[in-house]
JSON list of C-alpha atoms in Angstrom, two decimals:
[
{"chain": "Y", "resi": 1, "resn": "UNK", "atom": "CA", "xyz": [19.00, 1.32, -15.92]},
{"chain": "Y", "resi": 2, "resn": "UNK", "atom": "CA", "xyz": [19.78, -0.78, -19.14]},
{"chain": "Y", "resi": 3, "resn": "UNK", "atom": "CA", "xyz": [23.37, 0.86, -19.14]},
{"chain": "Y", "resi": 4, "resn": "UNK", "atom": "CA", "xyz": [23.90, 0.00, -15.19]},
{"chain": "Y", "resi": 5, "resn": "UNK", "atom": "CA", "xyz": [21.82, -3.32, -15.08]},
{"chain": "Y", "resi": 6, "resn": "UNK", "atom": "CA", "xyz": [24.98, -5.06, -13.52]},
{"chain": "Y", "resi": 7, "resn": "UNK", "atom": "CA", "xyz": [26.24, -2.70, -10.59]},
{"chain": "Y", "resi": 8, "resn": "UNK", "atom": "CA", "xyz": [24.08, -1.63, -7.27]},
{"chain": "Y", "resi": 9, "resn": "UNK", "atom": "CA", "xyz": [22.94, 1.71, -8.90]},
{"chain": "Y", "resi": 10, "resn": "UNK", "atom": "CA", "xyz": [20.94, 0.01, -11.29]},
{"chain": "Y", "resi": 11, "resn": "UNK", "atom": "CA", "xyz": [19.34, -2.68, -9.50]},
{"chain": "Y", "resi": 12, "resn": "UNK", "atom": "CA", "xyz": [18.17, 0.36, -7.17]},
{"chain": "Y", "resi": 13, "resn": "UNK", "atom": "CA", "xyz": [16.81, 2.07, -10.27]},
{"chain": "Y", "resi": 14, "resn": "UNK", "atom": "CA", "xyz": [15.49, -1.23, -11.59]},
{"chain": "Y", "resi": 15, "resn": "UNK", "atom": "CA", "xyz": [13.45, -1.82, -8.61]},
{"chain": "Y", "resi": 16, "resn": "UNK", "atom": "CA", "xyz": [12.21, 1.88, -8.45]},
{"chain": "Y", "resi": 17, "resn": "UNK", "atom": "CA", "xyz": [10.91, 2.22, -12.06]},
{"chain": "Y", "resi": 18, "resn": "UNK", "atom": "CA", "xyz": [10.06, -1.28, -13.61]},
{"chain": "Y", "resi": 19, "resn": "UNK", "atom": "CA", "xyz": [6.25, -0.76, -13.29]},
{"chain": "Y", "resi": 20, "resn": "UNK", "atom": "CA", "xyz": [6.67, 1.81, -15.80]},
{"chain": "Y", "resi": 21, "resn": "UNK", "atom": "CA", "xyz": [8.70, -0.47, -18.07]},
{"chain": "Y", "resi": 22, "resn": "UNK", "atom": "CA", "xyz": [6.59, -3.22, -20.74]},
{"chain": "Y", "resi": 23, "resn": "UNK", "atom": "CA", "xyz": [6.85, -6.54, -19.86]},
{"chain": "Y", "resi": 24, "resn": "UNK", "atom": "CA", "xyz": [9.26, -7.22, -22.90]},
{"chain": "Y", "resi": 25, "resn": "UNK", "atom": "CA", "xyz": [12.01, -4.24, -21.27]},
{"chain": "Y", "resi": 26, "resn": "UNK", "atom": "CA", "xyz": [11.48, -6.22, -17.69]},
{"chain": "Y", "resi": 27, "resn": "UNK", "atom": "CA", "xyz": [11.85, -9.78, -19.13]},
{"chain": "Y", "resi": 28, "resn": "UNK", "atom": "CA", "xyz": [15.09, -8.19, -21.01]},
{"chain": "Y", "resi": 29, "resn": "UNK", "atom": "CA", "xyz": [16.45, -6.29, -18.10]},
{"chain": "Y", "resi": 30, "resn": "UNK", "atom": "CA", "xyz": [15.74, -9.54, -15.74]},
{"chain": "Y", "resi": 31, "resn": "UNK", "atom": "CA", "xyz": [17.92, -11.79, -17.59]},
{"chain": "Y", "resi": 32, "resn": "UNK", "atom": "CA", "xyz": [21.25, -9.33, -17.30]},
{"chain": "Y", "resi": 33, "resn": "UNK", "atom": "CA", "xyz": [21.26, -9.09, -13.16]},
{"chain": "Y", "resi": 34, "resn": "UNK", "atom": "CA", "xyz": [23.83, -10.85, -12.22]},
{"chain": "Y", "resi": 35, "resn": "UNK", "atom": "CA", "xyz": [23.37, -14.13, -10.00]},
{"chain": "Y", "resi": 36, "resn": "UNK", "atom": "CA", "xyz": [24.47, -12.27, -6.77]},
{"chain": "Y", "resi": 37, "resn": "UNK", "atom": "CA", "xyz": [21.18, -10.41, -7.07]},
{"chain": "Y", "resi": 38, "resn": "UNK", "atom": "CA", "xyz": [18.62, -13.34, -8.58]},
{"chain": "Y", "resi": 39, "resn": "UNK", "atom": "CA", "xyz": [17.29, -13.80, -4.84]},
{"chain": "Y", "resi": 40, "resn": "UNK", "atom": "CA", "xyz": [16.58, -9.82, -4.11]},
{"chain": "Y", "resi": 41, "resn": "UNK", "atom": "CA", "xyz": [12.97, -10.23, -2.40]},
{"chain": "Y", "resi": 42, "resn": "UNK", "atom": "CA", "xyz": [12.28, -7.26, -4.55]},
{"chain": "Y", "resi": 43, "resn": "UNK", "atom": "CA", "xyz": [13.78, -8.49, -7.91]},
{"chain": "Y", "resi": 44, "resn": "UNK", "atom": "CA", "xyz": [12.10, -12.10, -6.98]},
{"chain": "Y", "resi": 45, "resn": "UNK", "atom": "CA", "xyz": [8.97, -9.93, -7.28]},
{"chain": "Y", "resi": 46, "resn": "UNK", "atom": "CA", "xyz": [9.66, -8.50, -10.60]},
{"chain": "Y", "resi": 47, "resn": "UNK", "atom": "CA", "xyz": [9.85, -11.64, -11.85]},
{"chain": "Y", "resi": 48, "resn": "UNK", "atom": "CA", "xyz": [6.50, -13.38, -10.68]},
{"chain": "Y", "resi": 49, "resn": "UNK", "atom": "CA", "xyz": [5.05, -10.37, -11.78]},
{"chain": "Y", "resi": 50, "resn": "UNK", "atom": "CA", "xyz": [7.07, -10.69, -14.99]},
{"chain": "Y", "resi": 51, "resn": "UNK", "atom": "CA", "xyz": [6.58, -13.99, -15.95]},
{"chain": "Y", "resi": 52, "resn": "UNK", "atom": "CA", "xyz": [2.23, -13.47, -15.07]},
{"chain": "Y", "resi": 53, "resn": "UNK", "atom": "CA", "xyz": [2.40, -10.60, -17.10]},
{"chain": "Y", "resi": 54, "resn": "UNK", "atom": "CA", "xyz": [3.61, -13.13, -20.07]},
{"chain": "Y", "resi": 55, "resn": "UNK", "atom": "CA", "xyz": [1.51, -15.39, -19.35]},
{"chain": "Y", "resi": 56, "resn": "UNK", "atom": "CA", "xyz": [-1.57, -13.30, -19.70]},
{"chain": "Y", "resi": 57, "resn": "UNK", "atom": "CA", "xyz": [-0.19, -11.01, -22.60]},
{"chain": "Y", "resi": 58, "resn": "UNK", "atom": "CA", "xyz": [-2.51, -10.10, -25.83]},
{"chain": "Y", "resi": 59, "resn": "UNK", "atom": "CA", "xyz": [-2.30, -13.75, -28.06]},
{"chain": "Y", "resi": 60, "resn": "UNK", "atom": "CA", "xyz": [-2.22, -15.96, -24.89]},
{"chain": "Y", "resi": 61, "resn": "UNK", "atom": "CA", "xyz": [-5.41, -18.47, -23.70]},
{"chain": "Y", "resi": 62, "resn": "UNK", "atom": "CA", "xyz": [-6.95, -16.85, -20.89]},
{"chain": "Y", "resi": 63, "resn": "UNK", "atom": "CA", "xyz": [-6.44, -18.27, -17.18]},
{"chain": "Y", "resi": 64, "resn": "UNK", "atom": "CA", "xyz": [-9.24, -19.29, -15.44]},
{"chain": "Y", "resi": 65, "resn": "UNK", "atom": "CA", "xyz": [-9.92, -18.99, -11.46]},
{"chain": "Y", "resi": 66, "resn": "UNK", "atom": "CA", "xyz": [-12.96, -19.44, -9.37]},
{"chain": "Y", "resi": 67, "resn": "UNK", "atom": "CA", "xyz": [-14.82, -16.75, -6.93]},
{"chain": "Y", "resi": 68, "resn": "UNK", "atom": "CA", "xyz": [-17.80, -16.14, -5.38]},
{"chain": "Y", "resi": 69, "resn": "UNK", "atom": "CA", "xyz": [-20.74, -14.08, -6.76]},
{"chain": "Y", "resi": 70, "resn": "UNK", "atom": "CA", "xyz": [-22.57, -11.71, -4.18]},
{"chain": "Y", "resi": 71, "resn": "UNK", "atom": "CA", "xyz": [-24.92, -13.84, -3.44]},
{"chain": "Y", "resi": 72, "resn": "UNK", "atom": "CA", "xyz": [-22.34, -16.46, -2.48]},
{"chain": "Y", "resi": 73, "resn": "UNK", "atom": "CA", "xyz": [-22.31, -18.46, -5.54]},
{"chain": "Y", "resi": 74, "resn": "UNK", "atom": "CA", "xyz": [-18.93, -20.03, -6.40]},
{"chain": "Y", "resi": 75, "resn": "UNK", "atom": "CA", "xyz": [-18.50, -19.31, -10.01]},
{"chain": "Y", "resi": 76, "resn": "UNK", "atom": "CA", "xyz": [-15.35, -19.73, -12.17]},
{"chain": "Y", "resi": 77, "resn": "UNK", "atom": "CA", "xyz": [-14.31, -17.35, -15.02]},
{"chain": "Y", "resi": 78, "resn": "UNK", "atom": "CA", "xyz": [-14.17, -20.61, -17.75]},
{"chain": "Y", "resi": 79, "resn": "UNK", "atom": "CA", "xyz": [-18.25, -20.55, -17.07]},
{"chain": "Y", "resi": 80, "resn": "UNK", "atom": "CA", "xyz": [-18.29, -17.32, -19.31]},
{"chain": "Y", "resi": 81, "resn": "UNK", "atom": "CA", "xyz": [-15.02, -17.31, -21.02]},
{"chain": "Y", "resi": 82, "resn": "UNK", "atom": "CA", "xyz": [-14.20, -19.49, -24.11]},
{"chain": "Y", "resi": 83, "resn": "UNK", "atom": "CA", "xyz": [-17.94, -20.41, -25.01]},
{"chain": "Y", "resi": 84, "resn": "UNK", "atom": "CA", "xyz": [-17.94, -18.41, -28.54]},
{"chain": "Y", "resi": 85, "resn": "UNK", "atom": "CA", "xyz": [-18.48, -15.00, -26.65]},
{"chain": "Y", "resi": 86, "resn": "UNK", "atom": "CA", "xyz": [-16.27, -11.58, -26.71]},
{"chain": "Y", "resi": 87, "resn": "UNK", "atom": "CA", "xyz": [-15.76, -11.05, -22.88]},
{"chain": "Y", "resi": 88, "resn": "UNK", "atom": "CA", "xyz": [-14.39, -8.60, -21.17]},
{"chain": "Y", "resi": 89, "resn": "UNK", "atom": "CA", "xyz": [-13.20, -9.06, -17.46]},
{"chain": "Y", "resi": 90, "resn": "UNK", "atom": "CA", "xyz": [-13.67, -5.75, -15.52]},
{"chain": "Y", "resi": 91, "resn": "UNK", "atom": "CA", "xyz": [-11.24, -5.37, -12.50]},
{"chain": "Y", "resi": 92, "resn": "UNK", "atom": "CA", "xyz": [-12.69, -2.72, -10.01]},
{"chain": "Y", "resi": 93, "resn": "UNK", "atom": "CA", "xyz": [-13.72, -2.01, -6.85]},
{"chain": "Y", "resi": 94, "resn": "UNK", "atom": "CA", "xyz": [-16.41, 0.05, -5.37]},
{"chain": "Y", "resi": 95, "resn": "UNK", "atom": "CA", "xyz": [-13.64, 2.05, -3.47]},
{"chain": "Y", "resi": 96, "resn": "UNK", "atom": "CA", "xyz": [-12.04, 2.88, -6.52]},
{"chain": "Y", "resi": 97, "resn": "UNK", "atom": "CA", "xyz": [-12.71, 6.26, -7.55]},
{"chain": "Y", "resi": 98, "resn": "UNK", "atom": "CA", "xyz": [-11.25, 5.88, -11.19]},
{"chain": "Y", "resi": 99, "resn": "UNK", "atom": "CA", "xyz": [-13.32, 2.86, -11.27]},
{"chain": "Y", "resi": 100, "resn": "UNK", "atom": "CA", "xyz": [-16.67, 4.07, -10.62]},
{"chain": "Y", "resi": 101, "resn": "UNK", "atom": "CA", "xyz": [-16.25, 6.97, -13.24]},
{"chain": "Y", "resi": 102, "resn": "UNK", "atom": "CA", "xyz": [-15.23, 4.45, -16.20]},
{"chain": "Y", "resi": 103, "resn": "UNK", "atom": "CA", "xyz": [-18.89, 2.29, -15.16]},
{"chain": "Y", "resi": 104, "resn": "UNK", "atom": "CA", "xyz": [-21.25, 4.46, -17.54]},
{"chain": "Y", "resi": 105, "resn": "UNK", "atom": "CA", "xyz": [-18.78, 3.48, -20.15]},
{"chain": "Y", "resi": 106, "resn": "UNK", "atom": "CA", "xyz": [-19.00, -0.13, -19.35]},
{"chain": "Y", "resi": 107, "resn": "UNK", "atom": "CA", "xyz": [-22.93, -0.01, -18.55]},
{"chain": "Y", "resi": 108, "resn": "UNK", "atom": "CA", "xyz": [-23.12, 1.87, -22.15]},
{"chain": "Y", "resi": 109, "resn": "UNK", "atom": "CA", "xyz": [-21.02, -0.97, -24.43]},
{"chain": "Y", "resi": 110, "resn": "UNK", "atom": "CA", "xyz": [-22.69, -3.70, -22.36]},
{"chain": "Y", "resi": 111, "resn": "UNK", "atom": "CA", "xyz": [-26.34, -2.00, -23.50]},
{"chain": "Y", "resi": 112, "resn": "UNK", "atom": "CA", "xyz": [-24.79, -1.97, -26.86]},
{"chain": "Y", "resi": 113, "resn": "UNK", "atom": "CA", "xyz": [-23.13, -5.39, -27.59]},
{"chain": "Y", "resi": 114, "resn": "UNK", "atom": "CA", "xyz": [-24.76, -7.54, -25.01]},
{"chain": "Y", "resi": 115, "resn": "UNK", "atom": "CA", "xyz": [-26.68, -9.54, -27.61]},
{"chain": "Y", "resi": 116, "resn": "UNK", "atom": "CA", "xyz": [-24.28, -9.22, -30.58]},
{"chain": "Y", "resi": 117, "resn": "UNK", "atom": "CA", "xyz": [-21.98, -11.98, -28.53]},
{"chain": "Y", "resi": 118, "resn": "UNK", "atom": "CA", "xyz": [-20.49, -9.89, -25.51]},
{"chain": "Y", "resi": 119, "resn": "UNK", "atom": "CA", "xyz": [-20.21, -10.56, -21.79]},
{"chain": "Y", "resi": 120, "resn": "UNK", "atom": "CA", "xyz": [-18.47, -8.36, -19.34]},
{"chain": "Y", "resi": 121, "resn": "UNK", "atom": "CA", "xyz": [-17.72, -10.54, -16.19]},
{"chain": "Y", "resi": 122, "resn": "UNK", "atom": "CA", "xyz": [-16.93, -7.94, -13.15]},
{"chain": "Y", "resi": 123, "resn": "UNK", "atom": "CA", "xyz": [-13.54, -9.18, -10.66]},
{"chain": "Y", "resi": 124, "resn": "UNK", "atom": "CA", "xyz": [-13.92, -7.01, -7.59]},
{"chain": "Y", "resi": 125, "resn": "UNK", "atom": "CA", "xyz": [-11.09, -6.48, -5.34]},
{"chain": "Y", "resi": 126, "resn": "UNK", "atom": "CA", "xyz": [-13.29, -4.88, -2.50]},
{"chain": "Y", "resi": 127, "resn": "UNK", "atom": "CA", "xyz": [-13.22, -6.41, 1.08]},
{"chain": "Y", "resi": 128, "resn": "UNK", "atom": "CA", "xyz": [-17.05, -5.38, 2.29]},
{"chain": "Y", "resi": 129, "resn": "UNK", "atom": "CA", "xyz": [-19.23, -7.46, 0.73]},
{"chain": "Y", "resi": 130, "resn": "UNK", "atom": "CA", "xyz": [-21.68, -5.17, 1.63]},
{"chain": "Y", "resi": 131, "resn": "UNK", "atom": "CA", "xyz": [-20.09, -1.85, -0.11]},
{"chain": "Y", "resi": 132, "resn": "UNK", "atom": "CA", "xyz": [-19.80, -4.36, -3.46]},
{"chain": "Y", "resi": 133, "resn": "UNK", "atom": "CA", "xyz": [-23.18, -4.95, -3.36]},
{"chain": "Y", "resi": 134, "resn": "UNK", "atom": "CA", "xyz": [-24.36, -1.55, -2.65]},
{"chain": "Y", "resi": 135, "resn": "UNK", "atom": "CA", "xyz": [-22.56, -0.21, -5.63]},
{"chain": "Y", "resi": 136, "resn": "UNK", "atom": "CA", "xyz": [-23.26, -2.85, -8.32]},
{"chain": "Y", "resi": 137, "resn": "UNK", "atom": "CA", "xyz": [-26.90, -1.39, -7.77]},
{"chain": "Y", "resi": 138, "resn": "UNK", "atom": "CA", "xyz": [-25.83, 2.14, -7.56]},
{"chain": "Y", "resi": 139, "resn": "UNK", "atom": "CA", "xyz": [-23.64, 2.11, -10.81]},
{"chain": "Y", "resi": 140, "resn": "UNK", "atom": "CA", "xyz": [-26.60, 0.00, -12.88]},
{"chain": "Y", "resi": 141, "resn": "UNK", "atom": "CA", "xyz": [-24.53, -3.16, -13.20]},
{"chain": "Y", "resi": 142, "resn": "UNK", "atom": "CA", "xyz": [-26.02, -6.12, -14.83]},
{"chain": "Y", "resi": 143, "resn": "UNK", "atom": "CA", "xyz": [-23.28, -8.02, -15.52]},
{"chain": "Y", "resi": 144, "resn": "UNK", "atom": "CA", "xyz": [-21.87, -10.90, -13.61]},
{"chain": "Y", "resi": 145, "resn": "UNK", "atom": "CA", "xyz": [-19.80, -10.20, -10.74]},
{"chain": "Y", "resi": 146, "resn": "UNK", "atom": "CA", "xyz": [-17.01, -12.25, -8.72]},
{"chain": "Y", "resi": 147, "resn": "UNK", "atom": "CA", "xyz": [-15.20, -11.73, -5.63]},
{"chain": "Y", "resi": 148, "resn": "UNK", "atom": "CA", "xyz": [-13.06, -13.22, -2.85]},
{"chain": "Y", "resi": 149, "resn": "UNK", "atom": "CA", "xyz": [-13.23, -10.09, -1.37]},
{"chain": "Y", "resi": 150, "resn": "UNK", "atom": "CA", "xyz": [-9.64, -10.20, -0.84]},
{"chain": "Y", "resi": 151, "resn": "UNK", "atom": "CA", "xyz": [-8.24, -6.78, -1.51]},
{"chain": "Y", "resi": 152, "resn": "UNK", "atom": "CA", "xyz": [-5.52, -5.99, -3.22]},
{"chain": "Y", "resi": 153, "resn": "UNK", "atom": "CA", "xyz": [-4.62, -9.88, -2.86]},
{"chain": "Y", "resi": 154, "resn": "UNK", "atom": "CA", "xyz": [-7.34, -11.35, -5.14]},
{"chain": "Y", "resi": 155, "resn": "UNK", "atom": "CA", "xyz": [-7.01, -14.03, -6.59]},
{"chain": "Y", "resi": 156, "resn": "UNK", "atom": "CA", "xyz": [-8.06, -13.30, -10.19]},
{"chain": "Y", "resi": 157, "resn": "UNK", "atom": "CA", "xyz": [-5.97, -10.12, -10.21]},
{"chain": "Y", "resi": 158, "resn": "UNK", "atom": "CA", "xyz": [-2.84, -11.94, -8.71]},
{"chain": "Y", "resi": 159, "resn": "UNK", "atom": "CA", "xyz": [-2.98, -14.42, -11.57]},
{"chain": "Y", "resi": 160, "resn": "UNK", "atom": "CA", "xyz": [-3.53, -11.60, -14.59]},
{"chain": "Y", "resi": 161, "resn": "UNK", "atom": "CA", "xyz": [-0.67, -9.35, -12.75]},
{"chain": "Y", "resi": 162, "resn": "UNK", "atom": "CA", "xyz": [-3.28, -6.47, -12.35]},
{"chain": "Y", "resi": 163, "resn": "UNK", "atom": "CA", "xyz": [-1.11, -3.56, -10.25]},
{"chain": "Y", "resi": 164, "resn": "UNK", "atom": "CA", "xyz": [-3.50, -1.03, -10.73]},
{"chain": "Y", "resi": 165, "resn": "UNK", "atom": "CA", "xyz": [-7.81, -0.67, -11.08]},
{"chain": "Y", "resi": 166, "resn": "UNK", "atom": "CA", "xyz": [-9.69, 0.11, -13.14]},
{"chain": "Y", "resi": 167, "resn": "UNK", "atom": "CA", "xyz": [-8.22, -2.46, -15.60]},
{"chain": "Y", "resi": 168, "resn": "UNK", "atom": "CA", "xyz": [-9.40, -4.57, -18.22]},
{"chain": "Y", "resi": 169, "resn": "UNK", "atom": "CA", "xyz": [-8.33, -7.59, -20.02]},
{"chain": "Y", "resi": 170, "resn": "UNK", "atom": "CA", "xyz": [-10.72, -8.58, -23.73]},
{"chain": "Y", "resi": 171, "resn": "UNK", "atom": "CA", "xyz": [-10.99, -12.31, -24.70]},
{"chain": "Y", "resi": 172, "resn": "UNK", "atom": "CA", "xyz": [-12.45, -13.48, -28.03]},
{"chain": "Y", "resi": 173, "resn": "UNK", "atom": "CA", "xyz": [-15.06, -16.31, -28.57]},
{"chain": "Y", "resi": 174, "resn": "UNK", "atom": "CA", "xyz": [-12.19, -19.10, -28.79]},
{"chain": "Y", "resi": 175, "resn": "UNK", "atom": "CA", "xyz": [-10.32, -17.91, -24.82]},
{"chain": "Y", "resi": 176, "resn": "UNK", "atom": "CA", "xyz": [-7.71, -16.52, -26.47]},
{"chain": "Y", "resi": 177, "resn": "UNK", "atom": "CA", "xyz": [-6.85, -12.38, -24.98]},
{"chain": "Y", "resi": 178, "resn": "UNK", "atom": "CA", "xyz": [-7.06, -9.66, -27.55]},
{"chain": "Y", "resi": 179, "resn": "UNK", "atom": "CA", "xyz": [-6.32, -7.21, -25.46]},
{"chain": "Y", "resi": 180, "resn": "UNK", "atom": "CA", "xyz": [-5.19, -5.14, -21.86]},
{"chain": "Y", "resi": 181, "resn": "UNK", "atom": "CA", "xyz": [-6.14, -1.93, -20.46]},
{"chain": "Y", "resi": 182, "resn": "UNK", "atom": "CA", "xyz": [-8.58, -1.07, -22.48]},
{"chain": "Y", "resi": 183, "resn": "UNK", "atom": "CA", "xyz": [-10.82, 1.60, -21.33]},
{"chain": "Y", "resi": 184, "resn": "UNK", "atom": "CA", "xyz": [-12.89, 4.90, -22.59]},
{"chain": "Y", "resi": 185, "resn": "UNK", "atom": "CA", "xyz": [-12.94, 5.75, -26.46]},
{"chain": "Y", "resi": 186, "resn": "UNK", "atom": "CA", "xyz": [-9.84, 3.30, -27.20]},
{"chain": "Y", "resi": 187, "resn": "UNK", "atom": "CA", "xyz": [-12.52, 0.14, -25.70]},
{"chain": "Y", "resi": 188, "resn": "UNK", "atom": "CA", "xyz": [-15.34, 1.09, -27.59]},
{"chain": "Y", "resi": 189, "resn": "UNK", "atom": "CA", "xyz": [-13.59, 1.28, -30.48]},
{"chain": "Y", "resi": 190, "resn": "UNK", "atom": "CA", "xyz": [-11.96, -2.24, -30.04]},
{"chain": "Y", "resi": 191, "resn": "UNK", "atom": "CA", "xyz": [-15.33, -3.50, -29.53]},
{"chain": "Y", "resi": 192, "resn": "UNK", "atom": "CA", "xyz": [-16.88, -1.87, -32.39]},
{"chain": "Y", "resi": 193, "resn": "UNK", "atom": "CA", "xyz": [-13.96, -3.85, -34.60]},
{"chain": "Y", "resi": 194, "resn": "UNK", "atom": "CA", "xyz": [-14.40, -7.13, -32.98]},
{"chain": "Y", "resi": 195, "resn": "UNK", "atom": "CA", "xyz": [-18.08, -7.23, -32.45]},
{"chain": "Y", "resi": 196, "resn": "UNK", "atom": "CA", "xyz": [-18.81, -6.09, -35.77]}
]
């Protein structure tokens, strides 16, 4: 791809394999397509995609949106985030089979650091309200929970360039993100350094 960046071949390539690239490769790649291409639908993609993906990178201030709880509460992110606590925001959804096997890891580190200064705030990209709810009691969350119950177009996952569930983004006490895609062993041990 880098080596064919300019011609049809790679563009094809480019737009085949750039979810597998880092954002830096992307933003790199992006700038060398020449001007013919700038307005691909496909490579206009890339770079919204691209340029959230920078925007919500480990060392930026987190971005805040508003949802609704399940009870129909409207609730923004900032009501959690940036008020001295470690949060982590939890993109799942209770069709999400990945998702609902990572939970006892989440439902164990929120038993754990919930009052040392942690908050997990749940983003749910399901579209039944009622299979939501059903499995925030069936998996033992306690956590706050927001949806617009949008699907894969949510809102909150638009804005943090989530392509994939389960994923997570960490935010210390001051907004600021520590870290993405955090899950299993490699989370706990991130919490274990930060909440220390």
């Amino acid at each position: 791809v880098q080596k064919n960046i300019t011609n049809p071949v790679g563009i094809m390539l480019f737009k085949q394999s750039f979810y597998e690239n880092s954002t830096e490769d992307n933003d790199a790649l992006l700038k060398q397509i020449p001007a013919n291409y700038q307005n691909d639908e496909t490579i206009v993609k890339i770079k919204d995609i691209t340029e959230k993906q920078k925007a919500t990178a480990a060392g930026q201030k987190f971005i805040d949106f508003e949802m609704l709880t399940p009870d129909g509460k409207p609730v923004k992110l900032s009501d959690y985030v940036g008020k001295g606590k470690v949060v982590l925001i939890d993109f799942w959804a209770s069709w999400c089979g990945p998702c609902r096997r990572e939970m006892p890891n989440l439902v164990e580190a929120y038993a754990q650091y919930k009052n040392k200064g942690f908050e997990i705030v749940g983003v749910s990209l399901d579209q039944s309200g009622e299979a939501w709810k059903d499995a925030i009691e069936k998996l033992n969350i306690t956590w706050p929970q927001m949806s617009d119950l949008k699907y894969w177009n949510c809102e909150g996952a638009q804005l943090y360039a989530v392509s994939s569930i389960p994923h997570t983004v960490l935010i210390d006490g001051e907004g600021t993100i520590i870290a993405r895609g955090l899950h299993g062993e490699e989370l706990q041990t991130k919490l274990a350094e930060v909440l220390k």
